Short mmCIF file of C-alpha atoms in Angstrom, two decimals:
data_model
loop_
_atom_site.label_atom_id
_atom_site.label_comp_id
_atom_site.label_asym_id
_atom_site.label_seq_id
_atom_site.Cartn_x
_atom_site.Cartn_y
_atom_site.Cartn_z
CA MET T 1 132.68 76.85 107.37
CA SER T 2 133.01 80.29 105.78
CA LYS T 3 131.08 82.99 107.60
CA ALA T 4 130.29 86.69 107.29
CA LEU T 5 129.43 89.33 109.88
CA VAL T 6 127.12 92.13 108.79
CA ILE T 7 126.62 95.18 111.00
CA GLY T 8 124.10 97.92 110.28
CA SER T 9 120.52 99.04 109.96
CA THR T 10 117.22 97.48 109.03
CA VAL T 11 114.51 100.00 108.17
CA CYS T 12 111.09 100.21 106.64
CA ASP T 13 111.41 101.43 103.06
CA VAL T 14 108.32 103.35 101.99
CA MET T 15 108.50 102.84 98.22
CA VAL T 16 106.76 105.56 96.20
CA TYR T 17 106.55 105.13 92.42
CA LEU T 18 105.79 108.14 90.22
CA ASP T 19 106.59 109.53 86.77
CA ARG T 20 108.84 112.32 88.00
CA LEU T 21 109.54 114.14 91.24
CA PRO T 22 107.88 117.57 91.23
CA SER T 23 109.92 120.73 91.55
CA ARG T 24 109.64 122.89 94.66
CA GLU T 25 105.99 123.91 95.29
CA GLY T 26 104.98 121.38 92.65
CA ASP T 27 102.39 118.62 92.79
CA ALA T 28 102.40 115.05 91.51
CA HIS T 29 100.23 111.95 91.63
CA ILE T 30 101.90 108.65 92.46
CA HIS T 31 101.28 105.29 90.83
CA GLU T 32 101.92 103.04 93.81
CA GLN T 33 103.13 102.98 97.41
CA THR T 34 104.40 99.91 99.23
CA TRP T 35 106.31 99.07 102.39
CA SER T 36 109.38 96.86 102.25
CA LEU T 37 112.33 95.94 104.45
CA GLY T 38 115.40 97.96 103.60
CA GLY T 39 118.59 99.45 104.95
CA CYS T 40 122.00 98.85 103.38
CA ALA T 41 123.06 96.19 105.87
CA PHE T 42 119.76 94.36 105.63
CA ASN T 43 119.92 94.39 101.84
CA VAL T 44 123.32 92.71 102.02
CA VAL T 45 122.12 90.15 104.57
CA SER T 46 118.98 89.35 102.61
CA VAL T 47 121.09 88.27 99.62
CA LEU T 48 123.44 86.19 101.77
CA HIS T 49 120.49 84.59 103.57
CA ALA T 50 118.60 83.87 100.35
CA LEU T 51 121.69 82.21 98.87
CA GLY T 52 122.12 79.98 101.91
CA GLN T 53 125.29 81.58 103.30
CA ASN T 54 126.40 81.52 106.93
CA VAL T 55 126.04 85.02 108.40
CA ASP T 56 125.75 86.78 111.76
CA PHE T 57 123.65 89.94 111.67
CA ILE T 58 124.01 92.77 114.19
CA SER T 59 121.13 95.17 113.56
CA PRO T 60 119.29 97.05 116.31
CA VAL T 61 115.52 97.15 115.92
CA GLY T 62 113.43 99.80 117.62
CA THR T 63 109.79 100.33 118.48
CA GLY T 64 106.81 102.06 116.89
CA VAL T 65 104.93 101.23 113.71
CA TYR T 66 108.11 100.87 111.66
CA GLY T 67 109.86 98.83 114.34
CA ASP T 68 106.89 96.46 114.56
CA PHE T 69 106.94 96.07 110.78
CA VAL T 70 110.68 95.33 110.76
CA LYS T 71 110.40 92.72 113.54
CA ALA T 72 107.48 90.96 111.85
CA GLU T 73 109.18 90.87 108.45
CA LEU T 74 112.52 89.64 109.82
CA LYS T 75 110.68 86.85 111.62
CA ARG T 76 108.78 85.93 108.46
CA LEU T 77 112.03 85.72 106.50
CA GLY T 78 113.80 83.72 109.20
CA ILE T 79 116.55 86.32 109.62
CA GLN T 80 117.73 86.73 113.19
CA THR T 81 119.17 89.82 114.83
CA PRO T 82 119.57 89.65 118.62
CA ILE T 83 119.17 93.33 119.41
CA SER T 84 115.98 95.13 120.40
CA VAL T 85 116.35 98.68 121.66
CA THR T 86 114.06 101.30 123.15
CA GLY T 87 113.18 104.14 120.85
CA ALA T 88 111.48 104.58 117.52
CA ASN T 89 112.72 102.72 114.46
CA GLY T 90 113.04 104.99 111.45
CA CYS T 91 112.13 104.65 107.81
CA CYS T 92 113.34 105.68 104.36
CA TYR T 93 111.06 107.32 101.80
CA CYS T 94 112.21 105.98 98.44
CA PHE T 95 110.92 107.90 95.42
CA ILE T 96 111.36 105.92 92.20
CA GLU T 97 110.83 107.75 88.92
CA SER T 98 109.77 106.16 85.65
CA ASP T 99 113.37 105.68 84.46
CA GLY T 100 114.17 103.66 87.60
CA GLU T 101 116.29 106.32 89.29
CA ARG T 102 115.72 106.78 93.01
CA THR T 103 115.74 109.62 95.53
CA PHE T 104 115.91 108.96 99.29
CA LEU T 105 114.60 110.92 102.26
CA SER T 106 115.67 109.17 105.44
CA ASP T 107 114.25 109.39 108.95
CA HIS T 108 117.00 107.85 111.06
CA GLY T 109 115.92 106.20 114.29
CA VAL T 110 117.63 103.92 116.78
CA GLU T 111 118.42 101.40 114.02
CA TYR T 112 121.51 103.47 113.14
CA SER T 113 122.87 103.48 116.69
CA PHE T 114 125.67 101.29 118.04
CA GLN T 115 126.81 100.03 121.44
CA LYS T 116 130.16 98.29 121.91
CA GLU T 117 128.52 95.63 124.11
CA TRP T 118 126.82 94.22 121.00
CA LEU T 119 130.14 93.01 119.58
CA GLN T 120 132.04 92.06 122.73
CA SER T 121 130.80 88.47 122.62
CA LEU T 122 132.12 88.17 119.05
CA GLU T 123 135.72 89.17 119.81
CA GLN T 124 136.75 85.50 119.96
CA GLU T 125 135.05 84.74 116.65
CA SER T 126 136.77 84.68 113.27
CA TYR T 127 134.97 85.80 110.10
CA ASP T 128 135.90 85.66 106.46
CA SER T 129 134.22 89.03 105.87
CA ILE T 130 132.93 91.86 108.07
CA TYR T 131 130.60 94.35 106.39
CA LEU T 132 130.43 98.02 107.39
CA CYS T 133 128.29 100.78 105.87
CA GLY T 134 129.11 104.48 105.79
CA LEU T 135 125.72 105.47 107.18
CA GLU T 136 126.44 103.87 110.55
CA VAL T 137 129.99 105.24 110.60
CA GLU T 138 128.61 108.75 110.00
CA GLU T 139 126.46 108.56 113.15
CA PRO T 140 127.75 109.85 116.55
CA THR T 141 128.60 106.27 117.60
CA GLY T 142 130.58 105.64 114.40
CA LEU T 143 134.06 105.79 115.90
CA GLU T 144 133.06 103.38 118.66
CA LEU T 145 131.78 101.02 115.96
CA ILE T 146 135.10 101.13 114.10
CA GLN T 147 137.07 100.54 117.29
CA SER T 148 134.89 97.54 118.17
CA VAL T 149 135.21 96.02 114.70
CA SER T 150 138.99 96.35 114.90
CA LYS T 151 138.97 93.79 117.74
CA ILE T 152 137.28 91.10 115.61
CA LYS T 153 139.21 88.85 113.22
CA GLY T 154 138.10 89.14 109.61
CA GLN T 155 138.48 91.05 106.36
CA VAL T 156 136.48 94.28 106.56
CA ILE T 157 134.53 95.28 103.45
CA PHE T 158 133.40 98.90 103.57
CA ALA T 159 130.70 100.58 101.49
CA PRO T 160 130.86 104.33 102.23
CA GLY T 161 127.80 105.15 100.09
CA PRO T 162 126.78 108.47 98.56
CA ARG T 163 127.09 110.30 101.92
CA GLY T 164 130.57 108.96 102.50
CA LEU T 165 132.27 112.33 102.21
CA LEU T 166 130.19 113.52 105.18
CA ILE T 167 131.99 111.03 107.41
CA PRO T 168 134.50 112.87 109.63
CA GLU T 169 138.02 112.49 108.25
CA GLU T 170 139.42 110.85 111.37
CA ARG T 171 136.82 108.08 111.10
CA LEU T 172 137.59 107.47 107.45
CA GLU T 173 141.28 107.26 108.28
CA ALA T 174 140.50 104.82 111.11
CA ILE T 175 138.61 102.61 108.64
CA TYR T 176 141.38 102.83 106.05
CA ASP T 177 143.79 101.68 108.76
CA LEU T 178 141.79 98.42 108.91
CA HIS T 179 142.79 97.78 105.26
CA PRO T 180 139.21 97.25 104.08
CA ILE T 181 137.99 96.08 100.71
CA LEU T 182 136.21 99.14 99.30
CA HIS T 183 132.92 98.78 97.40
CA VAL T 184 131.96 102.02 95.65
CA ASN T 185 130.15 103.18 92.53
CA GLU T 186 131.70 105.34 89.83
CA ALA T 187 130.70 108.69 91.33
CA GLU T 188 131.87 107.66 94.81
CA ALA T 189 135.22 106.41 93.50
CA LYS T 190 135.87 109.77 91.82
CA ALA T 191 134.76 111.76 94.87
CA PHE T 192 136.85 109.80 97.37
CA SER T 193 139.98 109.81 95.22
CA ALA T 194 139.65 113.28 93.65
CA CYS T 195 140.46 111.58 90.33
CA GLU T 196 138.45 111.96 87.13
CA GLU T 197 139.49 108.65 85.57
CA ILE T 198 138.15 105.45 87.12
CA ALA T 199 141.42 103.58 86.72
CA ASP T 200 143.31 106.35 88.49
CA ALA T 201 140.65 106.48 91.23
CA ALA T 202 140.91 102.74 91.89
CA LYS T 203 144.70 102.89 92.04
CA LYS T 204 144.70 105.84 94.43
CA LEU T 205 142.21 104.23 96.80
CA TYR T 206 144.21 100.99 96.72
CA GLN T 207 147.36 102.91 97.64
CA ARG T 208 145.64 104.00 100.86
CA THR T 209 143.98 100.73 101.86
CA GLY T 210 146.31 98.11 100.39
CA GLN T 211 143.25 96.00 99.61
CA LEU T 212 140.90 95.23 96.73
CA VAL T 213 138.90 98.20 95.42
CA ILE T 214 135.61 97.38 93.64
CA VAL T 215 133.93 100.01 91.47
CA THR T 216 130.46 99.28 90.09
CA LEU T 217 129.67 100.87 86.75
CA GLY T 218 125.94 100.24 86.32
CA GLU T 219 125.05 98.64 83.00
CA LYS T 220 128.75 98.64 82.06
CA GLY T 221 129.52 96.10 84.79
CA ALA T 222 132.31 96.56 87.32
CA ILE T 223 136.06 96.83 87.70
CA ALA T 224 138.31 95.97 90.60
CA TYR T 225 141.94 96.65 91.41
CA ASP T 226 144.38 95.07 93.86
CA GLY T 227 147.63 95.75 92.05
CA MET T 228 146.11 94.36 88.87
CA PHE T 229 142.86 95.25 87.13
CA TYR T 230 139.80 93.06 86.78
CA GLU T 231 137.13 94.13 84.29
CA VAL T 232 133.78 92.34 84.13
CA ALA T 233 130.99 93.26 81.73
CA GLY T 234 127.44 93.91 82.88
CA PHE T 235 124.29 91.98 82.00
CA PRO T 236 121.95 93.99 79.74
CA THR T 237 118.52 94.49 81.25
CA GLU T 238 115.60 96.93 81.34
CA VAL T 239 115.95 99.07 84.46
CA VAL T 240 112.78 99.30 86.54
CA ASP T 241 114.08 100.28 89.99
CA THR T 242 117.67 100.95 91.11
CA VAL T 243 116.97 100.88 94.88
CA GLY T 244 119.42 98.56 96.62
CA ALA T 245 121.36 97.64 93.47
CA GLY T 246 124.74 98.40 95.04
CA ASP T 247 123.90 96.59 98.28
CA SER T 248 122.70 93.53 96.35
CA HIS T 249 125.87 93.55 94.25
CA LEU T 250 127.98 93.62 97.40
CA GLY T 251 125.95 90.82 99.00
CA ALA T 252 126.33 88.65 95.91
CA PHE T 253 130.07 89.35 95.74
CA LEU T 254 130.40 88.31 99.39
CA ALA T 255 128.38 85.14 98.81
CA ALA T 256 130.58 84.13 95.88
CA SER T 257 133.75 84.99 97.78
CA LEU T 258 132.64 82.94 100.78
CA GLN T 259 132.33 79.98 98.42
CA GLY T 260 135.91 80.38 97.24
CA LEU T 261 135.38 82.05 93.87
CA ASP T 262 138.09 84.44 92.71
CA VAL T 263 137.60 88.19 92.17
CA LYS T 264 136.57 87.99 88.52
CA GLU T 265 134.20 85.07 89.09
CA ALA T 266 132.63 86.78 92.12
CA LEU T 267 132.17 90.04 90.20
CA THR T 268 130.50 88.21 87.32
CA PHE T 269 128.04 86.56 89.69
CA ALA T 270 127.43 89.87 91.47
CA ASN T 271 126.80 91.68 88.17
CA HIS T 272 124.26 89.03 87.20
CA LEU T 273 122.33 89.23 90.45
CA ALA T 274 122.36 93.04 90.48
CA SER T 275 121.03 93.12 86.91
CA MET T 276 118.05 91.04 88.07
CA VAL T 277 117.45 93.35 91.05
CA VAL T 278 117.28 96.52 88.92
CA ALA T 279 114.86 94.78 86.55
CA THR T 280 112.26 94.34 89.29
CA LYS T 281 110.37 96.60 91.68
CA GLY T 282 111.96 96.79 95.11
CA VAL T 283 115.20 95.33 96.37
CA HIS T 284 114.20 91.71 96.79
CA LEU T 285 113.85 89.02 94.13
CA GLU T 286 111.22 86.30 94.15
CA ARG T 287 112.21 83.12 95.95
CA HIS T 288 112.49 81.12 92.70
CA HIS T 289 114.97 83.64 91.31
CA TYR T 290 117.17 83.27 94.38
CA HIS T 291 116.90 79.49 94.04
CA THR T 292 118.12 79.71 90.44
CA LEU T 293 120.99 81.97 91.48
CA GLU T 294 121.90 79.65 94.35
CA GLN T 295 122.10 76.73 91.92
CA GLU T 296 124.19 78.85 89.56
CA LEU T 297 126.59 79.62 92.40
CA LYS T 298 126.87 75.94 93.34
CA LYS T 299 127.69 75.04 89.72
CA LEU T 300 130.40 77.68 89.61
CA VAL T 301 131.91 76.33 92.82
CA TYR T 302 131.71 72.70 91.61
CA SER T 303 133.30 73.63 88.28
CA LYS T 304 136.14 75.42 90.05
CA ARG T 305 136.84 72.48 92.35
CA SER T 306 136.59 69.71 89.73
#
């Protein structure tokens, strides 16, 4: 049975909705504040879990008010991570303005740490996909994480994120040596490649990794390149909240890939799910929406096999 390994953080997202962020020394009233589970790795896992996919999740959970919240919510959702560590779990303050754009202020705790012992028992396992996020690679234990992942069988898929250029060069090169699938947005693709045109950026990144490069383009959809181009249109929607859109897209792409769909089919499914995520508050869809998407995925798989 196809299976994914996801490694990374689970945090408490403090979601703050307001018209517009104030300038320095400014003042603003907010419309709403909520707590929600977040973290790039968790956002990916939540999609895989909701769509009924087989996944192992390595995510350290700490203590304190945020750690207690994370543990309780993971238990409620039926998502298992075997690692509890001493030290405060952090949080992310997510400010969402009226046009749906988000600004993050992160308080990193032990949830971004890594110990090689956590993966040693998995070295005999074989995975279809292994997810890594740039935030964990940026941390002091990032190189140890890369070295540990290199000992596990499976196709690495790497999402460097908006802070990706802050990752030390030797770590980026170590990841590229694993020939990962890259999942980036338009701005990240240009920054990592030093190319102004998306097509050129995708080609240059592919030349380094030798693997599929996925570039999300917001409402315009997504492209991918692995020696040939794939272009998939987006699904028009009214944007409410862009938090977690990229993570959700990646999770949906992984789910479709695990079920044997090809690149274009998987991107189409991922674009659809991501369009639903940005049309709602928070990262997570209602259970009935995931059920509908799960049935859609099953139909796509059945149609491909028949």
